[in-house]
PDB file of C-alpha atoms in Angstrom:
ATOM      1  CA  UNK A   1      15.779  35.398  24.185  1.00  0.00           C
ATOM      2  CA  UNK A   2      15.490  35.266  20.590  1.00  0.00           C
ATOM      3  CA  UNK A   3      14.319  31.991  19.291  1.00  0.00           C
ATOM      4  CA  UNK A   4      17.286  30.282  16.794  1.00  0.00           C
ATOM      5  CA  UNK A   5      16.258  29.706  13.488  1.00  0.00           C
ATOM      6  CA  UNK A   6      16.623  26.480  11.902  1.00  0.00           C
ATOM      7  CA  UNK A   7      15.110  26.852   8.509  1.00  0.00           C
ATOM      8  CA  UNK A   8      17.475  26.794   5.746  1.00  0.00           C
ATOM      9  CA  UNK A   9      17.830  29.835   3.351  1.00  0.00           C
ATOM     10  CA  UNK A  10      16.307  29.491   0.166  1.00  0.00           C
ATOM     11  CA  UNK A  11      14.818  31.416  -2.853  1.00  0.00           C
ATOM     12  CA  UNK A  12      11.086  32.273  -2.316  1.00  0.00           C
ATOM     13  CA  UNK A  13       8.992  29.771  -3.902  1.00  0.00           C
ATOM     14  CA  UNK A  14      11.471  27.041  -4.246  1.00  0.00           C
ATOM     15  CA  UNK A  15      12.066  23.812  -2.238  1.00  0.00           C
ATOM     16  CA  UNK A  16      15.496  24.051  -0.066  1.00  0.00           C
ATOM     17  CA  UNK A  17      18.046  22.283  -2.310  1.00  0.00           C
ATOM     18  CA  UNK A  18      21.400  21.008  -0.578  1.00  0.00           C
ATOM     19  CA  UNK A  19      23.932  18.551  -1.383  1.00  0.00           C
ATOM     20  CA  UNK A  20      22.970  16.292   1.842  1.00  0.00           C
ATOM     21  CA  UNK A  21      19.493  15.670   0.143  1.00  0.00           C
ATOM     22  CA  UNK A  22      20.262  13.425  -2.705  1.00  0.00           C
ATOM     23  CA  UNK A  23      22.783  11.342  -0.365  1.00  0.00           C
ATOM     24  CA  UNK A  24      19.997  11.111   2.276  1.00  0.00           C
ATOM     25  CA  UNK A  25      17.623  10.089  -0.572  1.00  0.00           C
ATOM     26  CA  UNK A  26      20.078   7.255  -2.424  1.00  0.00           C
ATOM     27  CA  UNK A  27      20.384   4.969   0.169  1.00  0.00           C
ATOM     28  CA  UNK A  28      16.478   4.777   0.724  1.00  0.00           C
ATOM     29  CA  UNK A  29      16.295   4.261  -3.101  1.00  0.00           C
ATOM     30  CA  UNK A  30      18.896   1.354  -2.572  1.00  0.00           C
ATOM     31  CA  UNK A  31      17.139  -0.140   0.161  1.00  0.00           C
ATOM     32  CA  UNK A  32      13.965   0.007  -1.569  1.00  0.00           C
ATOM     33  CA  UNK A  33      15.254  -1.860  -4.500  1.00  0.00           C
ATOM     34  CA  UNK A  34      17.181  -4.335  -2.454  1.00  0.00           C
ATOM     35  CA  UNK A  35      13.784  -4.973  -0.555  1.00  0.00           C
ATOM     36  CA  UNK A  36      11.691  -5.269  -3.786  1.00  0.00           C
ATOM     37  CA  UNK A  37      14.670  -8.072  -4.886  1.00  0.00           C
ATOM     38  CA  UNK A  38      14.061  -9.871  -1.871  1.00  0.00           C
ATOM     39  CA  UNK A  39      10.381  -9.846  -1.787  1.00  0.00           C
ATOM     40  CA  UNK A  40      10.266 -11.006  -5.409  1.00  0.00           C
ATOM     41  CA  UNK A  41      12.782 -14.222  -4.650  1.00  0.00           C
ATOM     42  CA  UNK A  42       9.980 -14.494  -1.825  1.00  0.00           C
ATOM     43  CA  UNK A  43       6.979 -14.089  -3.804  1.00  0.00           C
ATOM     44  CA  UNK A  44       8.755 -16.787  -6.701  1.00  0.00           C
ATOM     45  CA  UNK A  45       9.818 -19.267  -3.926  1.00  0.00           C
ATOM     46  CA  UNK A  46       6.036 -18.936  -2.468  1.00  0.00           C
ATOM     47  CA  UNK A  47       4.481 -19.621  -5.951  1.00  0.00           C
ATOM     48  CA  UNK A  48       6.601 -22.717  -6.562  1.00  0.00           C
ATOM     49  CA  UNK A  49       5.780 -24.402  -3.400  1.00  0.00           C
ATOM     50  CA  UNK A  50       2.195 -23.051  -3.706  1.00  0.00           C
ATOM     51  CA  UNK A  51       1.986 -24.752  -7.304  1.00  0.00           C
ATOM     52  CA  UNK A  52       3.526 -27.997  -6.003  1.00  0.00           C
ATOM     53  CA  UNK A  53       0.939 -28.186  -2.827  1.00  0.00           C
ATOM     54  CA  UNK A  54      -1.855 -27.654  -5.379  1.00  0.00           C
ATOM     55  CA  UNK A  55      -0.786 -30.444  -7.457  1.00  0.00           C
ATOM     56  CA  UNK A  56      -0.384 -32.623  -3.968  1.00  0.00           C
ATOM     57  CA  UNK A  57      -3.930 -31.451  -3.158  1.00  0.00           C
ATOM     58  CA  UNK A  58      -5.614 -32.671  -6.554  1.00  0.00           C
ATOM     59  CA  UNK A  59      -3.816 -36.024  -6.372  1.00  0.00           C
ATOM     60  CA  UNK A  60      -4.966 -36.301  -2.512  1.00  0.00           C
ATOM     61  CA  UNK A  61      -8.684 -35.709  -3.519  1.00  0.00           C
ATOM     62  CA  UNK A  62      -8.478 -38.062  -6.459  1.00  0.00           C
ATOM     63  CA  UNK A  63      -7.222 -40.959  -4.005  1.00  0.00           C
ATOM     64  CA  UNK A  64      -9.986 -39.529  -1.371  1.00  0.00           C
ATOM     65  CA  UNK A  65     -12.603 -40.539  -3.483  1.00  0.00           C
ATOM     66  CA  UNK A  66     -11.492 -44.178  -4.080  1.00  0.00           C
ATOM     67  CA  UNK A  67     -10.461 -44.298  -0.779  1.00  0.00           C
ATOM     68  CA  UNK A  68     -13.696 -43.149   0.667  1.00  0.00           C
ATOM     69  CA  UNK A  69     -15.909 -45.515  -1.634  1.00  0.00           C
ATOM     70  CA  UNK A  70     -13.703 -48.644  -0.417  1.00  0.00           C
ATOM     71  CA  UNK A  71     -13.809 -47.690   2.965  1.00  0.00           C
ATOM     72  CA  UNK A  72     -17.695 -47.681   3.029  1.00  0.00           C
ATOM     73  CA  UNK A  73     -17.742 -50.659   0.938  1.00  0.00           C
ATOM     74  CA  UNK A  74     -15.515 -52.971   3.168  1.00  0.00           C
ATOM     75  CA  UNK A  75     -17.796 -51.469   6.519  1.00  0.00           C
ATOM     76  CA  UNK A  76     -20.963 -52.808   4.402  1.00  0.00           C
ATOM     77  CA  UNK A  77     -19.211 -56.291   4.064  1.00  0.00           C
ATOM     78  CA  UNK A  78     -17.989 -56.556   7.423  1.00  0.00           C
ATOM     79  CA  UNK A  79     -21.675 -55.438   8.757  1.00  0.00           C
ATOM     80  CA  UNK A  80     -23.044 -58.053   6.465  1.00  0.00           C
ATOM     81  CA  UNK A  81     -20.428 -60.657   7.876  1.00  0.00           C
ATOM     82  CA  UNK A  82     -20.382 -59.928  11.481  1.00  0.00           C
ATOM     83  CA  UNK A  83     -23.799 -58.060  11.907  1.00  0.00           C
ATOM     84  CA  UNK A  84     -24.202 -54.947  13.836  1.00  0.00           C
ATOM     85  CA  UNK A  85     -20.939 -53.983  15.083  1.00  0.00           C
ATOM     86  CA  UNK A  86     -21.507 -50.344  15.580  1.00  0.00           C
ATOM     87  CA  UNK A  87     -23.173 -50.969  19.220  1.00  0.00           C
ATOM     88  CA  UNK A  88     -20.182 -53.185  19.869  1.00  0.00           C
ATOM     89  CA  UNK A  89     -17.419 -50.290  18.951  1.00  0.00           C
ATOM     90  CA  UNK A  90     -19.459 -47.665  21.071  1.00  0.00           C
ATOM     91  CA  UNK A  91     -19.796 -50.391  23.972  1.00  0.00           C
ATOM     92  CA  UNK A  92     -15.835 -50.633  24.112  1.00  0.00           C
ATOM     93  CA  UNK A  93     -13.307 -48.510  26.039  1.00  0.00           C
ATOM     94  CA  UNK A  94     -13.158 -45.971  22.975  1.00  0.00           C
ATOM     95  CA  UNK A  95      -9.478 -45.408  23.019  1.00  0.00           C
ATOM     96  CA  UNK A  96      -8.041 -43.701  19.750  1.00  0.00           C
ATOM     97  CA  UNK A  97      -5.468 -45.901  18.044  1.00  0.00           C
ATOM     98  CA  UNK A  98      -4.561 -43.176  16.047  1.00  0.00           C
ATOM     99  CA  UNK A  99      -3.439 -39.478  16.881  1.00  0.00           C
ATOM    100  CA  UNK A 100      -2.389 -36.360  15.098  1.00  0.00           C
ATOM    101  CA  UNK A 101       0.810 -34.386  16.034  1.00  0.00           C
ATOM    102  CA  UNK A 102       1.032 -30.935  14.858  1.00  0.00           C
ATOM    103  CA  UNK A 103       4.218 -29.232  13.726  1.00  0.00           C
ATOM    104  CA  UNK A 104       5.466 -26.136  11.840  1.00  0.00           C
ATOM    105  CA  UNK A 105       7.385 -25.930   8.685  1.00  0.00           C
ATOM    106  CA  UNK A 106       9.202 -22.737   7.454  1.00  0.00           C
ATOM    107  CA  UNK A 107       8.950 -21.741   3.709  1.00  0.00           C
ATOM    108  CA  UNK A 108      10.700 -18.314   2.741  1.00  0.00           C
ATOM    109  CA  UNK A 109       9.845 -16.954   6.275  1.00  0.00           C
ATOM    110  CA  UNK A 110       6.376 -18.344   6.210  1.00  0.00           C
ATOM    111  CA  UNK A 111       5.265 -20.547   9.181  1.00  0.00           C
ATOM    112  CA  UNK A 112       3.063 -23.826   7.689  1.00  0.00           C
ATOM    113  CA  UNK A 113       1.323 -26.192  10.005  1.00  0.00           C
ATOM    114  CA  UNK A 114       2.387 -29.947   9.463  1.00  0.00           C
ATOM    115  CA  UNK A 115       0.163 -32.553  10.602  1.00  0.00           C
ATOM    116  CA  UNK A 116       1.248 -36.214  10.601  1.00  0.00           C
ATOM    117  CA  UNK A 117      -0.052 -39.401  12.007  1.00  0.00           C
ATOM    118  CA  UNK A 118       0.661 -41.180  15.095  1.00  0.00           C
ATOM    119  CA  UNK A 119      -0.070 -44.589  16.090  1.00  0.00           C
ATOM    120  CA  UNK A 120      -0.930 -45.278  20.186  1.00  0.00           C
ATOM    121  CA  UNK A 121      -0.667 -49.349  18.959  1.00  0.00           C
ATOM    122  CA  UNK A 122      -3.714 -49.526  20.948  1.00  0.00           C
ATOM    123  CA  UNK A 123      -6.184 -52.373  19.399  1.00  0.00           C
ATOM    124  CA  UNK A 124     -10.000 -52.190  20.779  1.00  0.00           C
ATOM    125  CA  UNK A 125     -11.545 -55.036  18.445  1.00  0.00           C
ATOM    126  CA  UNK A 126     -10.265 -57.948  20.370  1.00  0.00           C
ATOM    127  CA  UNK A 127     -13.891 -58.968  21.011  1.00  0.00           C
ATOM    128  CA  UNK A 128     -15.037 -58.212  17.415  1.00  0.00           C
ATOM    129  CA  UNK A 129     -15.653 -60.897  15.117  1.00  0.00           C
ATOM    130  CA  UNK A 130     -15.377 -63.973  17.506  1.00  0.00           C
ATOM    131  CA  UNK A 131     -18.962 -65.086  16.457  1.00  0.00           C
ATOM    132  CA  UNK A 132     -17.999 -64.508  12.818  1.00  0.00           C
ATOM    133  CA  UNK A 133     -16.790 -62.145  10.236  1.00  0.00           C
ATOM    134  CA  UNK A 134     -13.412 -61.063  11.824  1.00  0.00           C
ATOM    135  CA  UNK A 135     -11.262 -61.174   8.267  1.00  0.00           C
ATOM    136  CA  UNK A 136     -14.002 -58.484   7.030  1.00  0.00           C
ATOM    137  CA  UNK A 137     -13.721 -56.292  10.250  1.00  0.00           C
ATOM    138  CA  UNK A 138     -10.098 -56.550  10.121  1.00  0.00           C
ATOM    139  CA  UNK A 139     -10.067 -55.687   6.181  1.00  0.00           C
ATOM    140  CA  UNK A 140     -12.378 -52.690   6.914  1.00  0.00           C
ATOM    141  CA  UNK A 141     -10.087 -51.635   9.893  1.00  0.00           C
ATOM    142  CA  UNK A 142      -6.817 -51.369   7.244  1.00  0.00           C
ATOM    143  CA  UNK A 143      -9.170 -49.447   4.787  1.00  0.00           C
ATOM    144  CA  UNK A 144     -10.215 -46.992   7.468  1.00  0.00           C
ATOM    145  CA  UNK A 145      -6.731 -46.427   8.740  1.00  0.00           C
ATOM    146  CA  UNK A 146      -5.395 -45.676   5.215  1.00  0.00           C
ATOM    147  CA  UNK A 147      -8.588 -43.296   5.085  1.00  0.00           C
ATOM    148  CA  UNK A 148      -7.528 -41.443   8.144  1.00  0.00           C
ATOM    149  CA  UNK A 149      -4.067 -41.208   6.971  1.00  0.00           C
ATOM    150  CA  UNK A 150      -5.082 -39.801   3.766  1.00  0.00           C
ATOM    151  CA  UNK A 151      -7.443 -37.185   5.553  1.00  0.00           C
ATOM    152  CA  UNK A 152      -4.672 -36.177   7.797  1.00  0.00           C
ATOM    153  CA  UNK A 153      -2.426 -35.668   4.469  1.00  0.00           C
ATOM    154  CA  UNK A 154      -5.013 -33.753   2.913  1.00  0.00           C
ATOM    155  CA  UNK A 155      -5.722 -31.873   5.903  1.00  0.00           C
ATOM    156  CA  UNK A 156      -1.994 -30.694   6.235  1.00  0.00           C
ATOM    157  CA  UNK A 157      -1.768 -29.970   2.440  1.00  0.00           C
ATOM    158  CA  UNK A 158      -5.037 -27.634   2.718  1.00  0.00           C
ATOM    159  CA  UNK A 159      -3.696 -25.849   5.762  1.00  0.00           C
ATOM    160  CA  UNK A 160      -0.505 -25.100   3.989  1.00  0.00           C
ATOM    161  CA  UNK A 161      -2.291 -24.211   1.084  1.00  0.00           C
ATOM    162  CA  UNK A 162      -4.498 -21.785   2.766  1.00  0.00           C
ATOM    163  CA  UNK A 163      -1.693 -20.126   4.501  1.00  0.00           C
ATOM    164  CA  UNK A 164       0.446 -19.727   1.568  1.00  0.00           C
ATOM    165  CA  UNK A 165      -2.295 -18.036  -0.533  1.00  0.00           C
ATOM    166  CA  UNK A 166      -2.363 -15.397   2.389  1.00  0.00           C
ATOM    167  CA  UNK A 167       1.241 -14.930   2.655  1.00  0.00           C
ATOM    168  CA  UNK A 168       1.112 -14.698  -1.379  1.00  0.00           C
ATOM    169  CA  UNK A 169      -1.159 -12.120  -1.328  1.00  0.00           C
ATOM    170  CA  UNK A 170       0.486 -10.073   1.415  1.00  0.00           C
ATOM    171  CA  UNK A 171       3.893 -10.348  -0.332  1.00  0.00           C
ATOM    172  CA  UNK A 172       2.775  -9.520  -3.946  1.00  0.00           C
ATOM    173  CA  UNK A 173       0.864  -6.432  -2.457  1.00  0.00           C
ATOM    174  CA  UNK A 174       4.202  -5.340  -0.983  1.00  0.00           C
ATOM    175  CA  UNK A 175       6.171  -6.003  -4.205  1.00  0.00           C
ATOM    176  CA  UNK A 176       3.632  -4.028  -6.397  1.00  0.00           C
ATOM    177  CA  UNK A 177       3.531  -1.238  -3.910  1.00  0.00           C
ATOM    178  CA  UNK A 178       7.591  -0.983  -4.043  1.00  0.00           C
ATOM    179  CA  UNK A 179       7.457  -1.455  -7.595  1.00  0.00           C
ATOM    180  CA  UNK A 180       4.978   0.890  -8.712  1.00  0.00           C
ATOM    181  CA  UNK A 181       4.484   3.465  -5.620  1.00  0.00           C
ATOM    182  CA  UNK A 182       7.879   3.671  -3.300  1.00  0.00           C
ATOM    183  CA  UNK A 183      10.602   3.173  -5.739  1.00  0.00           C
ATOM    184  CA  UNK A 184       9.218   5.981  -8.528  1.00  0.00           C
ATOM    185  CA  UNK A 185       8.542   8.269  -5.809  1.00  0.00           C
ATOM    186  CA  UNK A 186      12.027   8.102  -4.291  1.00  0.00           C
ATOM    187  CA  UNK A 187      13.578   8.078  -7.979  1.00  0.00           C
ATOM    188  CA  UNK A 188      11.303  11.196  -8.780  1.00  0.00           C
ATOM    189  CA  UNK A 189      12.797  12.835  -5.593  1.00  0.00           C
ATOM    190  CA  UNK A 190      16.004  11.821  -6.219  1.00  0.00           C
ATOM    191  CA  UNK A 191      15.632  13.329 -10.061  1.00  0.00           C
ATOM    192  CA  UNK A 192      14.026  16.536  -8.733  1.00  0.00           C
ATOM    193  CA  UNK A 193      16.999  17.364  -6.431  1.00  0.00           C
ATOM    194  CA  UNK A 194      19.402  16.597  -8.918  1.00  0.00           C
ATOM    195  CA  UNK A 195      17.849  18.938 -11.200  1.00  0.00           C
ATOM    196  CA  UNK A 196      17.614  21.562  -8.676  1.00  0.00           C
ATOM    197  CA  UNK A 197      20.908  21.278  -7.777  1.00  0.00           C
ATOM    198  CA  UNK A 198      22.223  21.296 -11.446  1.00  0.00           C
ATOM    199  CA  UNK A 199      19.746  24.647 -12.048  1.00  0.00           C
ATOM    200  CA  UNK A 200      21.552  26.152  -8.717  1.00  0.00           C
ATOM    201  CA  UNK A 201      24.832  25.421  -9.987  1.00  0.00           C
ATOM    202  CA  UNK A 202      24.288  26.964 -13.327  1.00  0.00           C
ATOM    203  CA  UNK A 203      22.834  30.259 -11.657  1.00  0.00           C
ATOM    204  CA  UNK A 204      25.627  30.456  -9.437  1.00  0.00           C
ATOM    205  CA  UNK A 205      27.811  30.023 -12.871  1.00  0.00           C
ATOM    206  CA  UNK A 206      26.005  32.839 -14.258  1.00  0.00           C
ATOM    207  CA  UNK A 207      26.045  35.275 -11.436  1.00  0.00           C
ATOM    208  CA  UNK A 208      29.826  34.904 -11.023  1.00  0.00           C
ATOM    209  CA  UNK A 209      30.291  35.675 -14.735  1.00  0.00           C
ATOM    210  CA  UNK A 210      28.192  38.675 -14.368  1.00  0.00           C
ATOM    211  CA  UNK A 211      30.114  39.571 -11.160  1.00  0.00           C
ATOM    212  CA  UNK A 212      33.448  39.239 -13.275  1.00  0.00           C
ATOM    213  CA  UNK A 213      31.941  41.330 -16.057  1.00  0.00           C
ATOM    214  CA  UNK A 214      30.841  44.254 -13.747  1.00  0.00           C
ATOM    215  CA  UNK A 215      34.390  44.146 -11.691  1.00  0.00           C
ATOM    216  CA  UNK A 216      36.042  44.422 -15.427  1.00  0.00           C
ATOM    217  CA  UNK A 217      33.713  47.272 -16.542  1.00  0.00           C
ATOM    218  CA  UNK A 218      34.421  48.943 -12.896  1.00  0.00           C
ATOM    219  CA  UNK A 219      38.232  48.585 -13.554  1.00  0.00           C
ATOM    220  CA  UNK A 220      37.962  49.932 -16.742  1.00  0.00           C
ATOM    221  CA  UNK A 221      35.887  52.980 -15.594  1.00  0.00           C
ATOM    222  CA  UNK A 222      38.547  53.744 -12.784  1.00  0.00           C
ATOM    223  CA  UNK A 223      41.478  53.413 -15.405  1.00  0.00           C
ATOM    224  CA  UNK A 224      39.730  55.868 -17.514  1.00  0.00           C
ATOM    225  CA  UNK A 225      39.067  58.396 -14.781  1.00  0.00           C
ATOM    226  CA  UNK A 226      42.657  57.827 -13.680  1.00  0.00           C
ATOM    227  CA  UNK A 227      43.850  58.778 -17.185  1.00  0.00           C
ATOM    228  CA  UNK A 228      41.638  62.010 -17.670  1.00  0.00           C
ATOM    229  CA  UNK A 229      42.898  63.203 -14.455  1.00  0.00           C
ATOM    230  CA  UNK A 230      46.490  62.754 -15.514  1.00  0.00           C
ATOM    231  CA  UNK A 231      45.524  64.468 -18.741  1.00  0.00           C
ATOM    232  CA  UNK A 232      44.206  67.512 -17.092  1.00  0.00           C
ATOM    233  CA  UNK A 233      47.034  67.352 -14.752  1.00  0.00           C
ATOM    234  CA  UNK A 234      49.689  67.811 -17.409  1.00  0.00           C
ATOM    235  CA  UNK A 235      47.281  70.178 -19.496  1.00  0.00           C
ATOM    236  CA  UNK A 236      47.632  72.715 -16.351  1.00  0.00           C
ATOM    237  CA  UNK A 237      51.409  72.309 -16.848  1.00  0.00           C
ATOM    238  CA  UNK A 238      52.176  69.652 -14.575  1.00  0.00           C
ATOM    239  CA  UNK A 239      55.441  67.151 -14.796  1.00  0.00           C
ATOM    240  CA  UNK A 240      54.353  63.642 -15.374  1.00  0.00           C
ATOM    241  CA  UNK A 241      55.505  61.746 -12.481  1.00  0.00           C
ATOM    242  CA  UNK A 242      57.090  58.579 -13.583  1.00  0.00           C
ATOM    243  CA  UNK A 243      57.755  55.616 -11.667  1.00  0.00           C
ATOM    244  CA  UNK A 244      61.813  56.512 -11.730  1.00  0.00           C
ATOM    245  CA  UNK A 245      61.289  60.538 -10.665  1.00  0.00           C
ATOM    246  CA  UNK A 246      63.033  61.826  -8.092  1.00  0.00           C
ATOM    247  CA  UNK A 247      60.845  62.234  -5.226  1.00  0.00           C
ATOM    248  CA  UNK A 248      63.504  64.851  -3.336  1.00  0.00           C
ATOM    249  CA  UNK A 249      63.557  67.219  -6.340  1.00  0.00           C
ATOM    250  CA  UNK A 250      60.819  69.554  -5.067  1.00  0.00           C
ATOM    251  CA  UNK A 251      62.825  70.126  -1.537  1.00  0.00           C
ATOM    252  CA  UNK A 252      65.536  72.631  -0.843  1.00  0.00           C
ATOM    253  CA  UNK A 253      68.368  70.542   0.505  1.00  0.00           C
ATOM    254  CA  UNK A 254      70.586  73.114   1.430  1.00  0.00           C
ATOM    255  CA  UNK A 255      68.542  75.280   3.495  1.00  0.00           C
ATOM    256  CA  UNK A 256      68.563  73.193   6.925  1.00  0.00           C
ATOM    257  CA  UNK A 257      71.428  72.616   8.838  1.00  0.00           C
ATOM    258  CA  UNK A 258      73.500  69.351   9.298  1.00  0.00           C
ATOM    259  CA  UNK A 259      72.374  67.181  12.114  1.00  0.00           C
ATOM    260  CA  UNK A 260      75.347  65.980  14.084  1.00  0.00           C
ATOM    261  CA  UNK A 261      75.045  63.028  16.424  1.00  0.00           C
ATOM    262  CA  UNK A 262      77.126  63.052  19.613  1.00  0.00           C
TER     263      UNK A 262
END
C-alpha cells in the first residue's frame, strides 16, 4: 500500500509558504509580547520591593550596632551588681520566653518567608537578683529582648532580600530573553513569511499575465489561419458563406417524393 505524502508542494530550494503560517506565528508573537509586558511589570514590582527592603535592612543594621552595645553594657552592669548570674541562668529550667513564628508573604508571585516574635509569657528570672542587682538584671533582660526582636526583624528582611534577589535575577533573564531573542525571532519569521507570500503573489500575477498574452497570441494565430483558408476558398471559386446564407440551396428539393403520413 503506498505511503501517503504529507509534504507540502513548493518550489525546490524554497521553504513552504502557505497562508496559515503567518496566522500560526502571529498568536505566538502576541503571546510573547504579552508575556514580556507581564514579566516587565513583575520585575518593576520586585525592584520597588527590593529597594524598600534594602533600605529597611540598612536602618536595622544601624540600630543593631547601638542595640548590641547597649545590651552587652547592661549585661556588664548586671554582673557587676548581682555577681555571676550566668551559672544561675544555666541552672534554671531554660524555658524560652520568646519564640519565632514563620509565615510566607506573596510579592508578585514570589513567596517570601516572614518571621515574627511570639512571647510565651514565661519568666525564668524569679530567683535572680534577690541578693541584689534585681533592677540591673531586669534592665538587662529588657535590652536583650529588644535586641532579639531586632535580630528577628533583620533575619526576616535579610531572607526576603536574598529571595527577591534570586527571583529578580530569574525574571530579568526571562525579560531579556523575550526582548532580545524570542520576540525578534518570531517577528523575523513573520516578516520572512509575509515577504515570501508577497513574492509568490507577484509570481502568480506575472504567470497569469503571461498566460493571457499567450492565449491572445494563440487566438490571433487561429483567426489568421481561418482568414487565410477563407481567402484560399474564395480564390478557388467558392462562395463565401455568410451568417444568413440558405443552407438548403445546394440540394434538389424536387427530386424527392412527398411523404404522406396516414
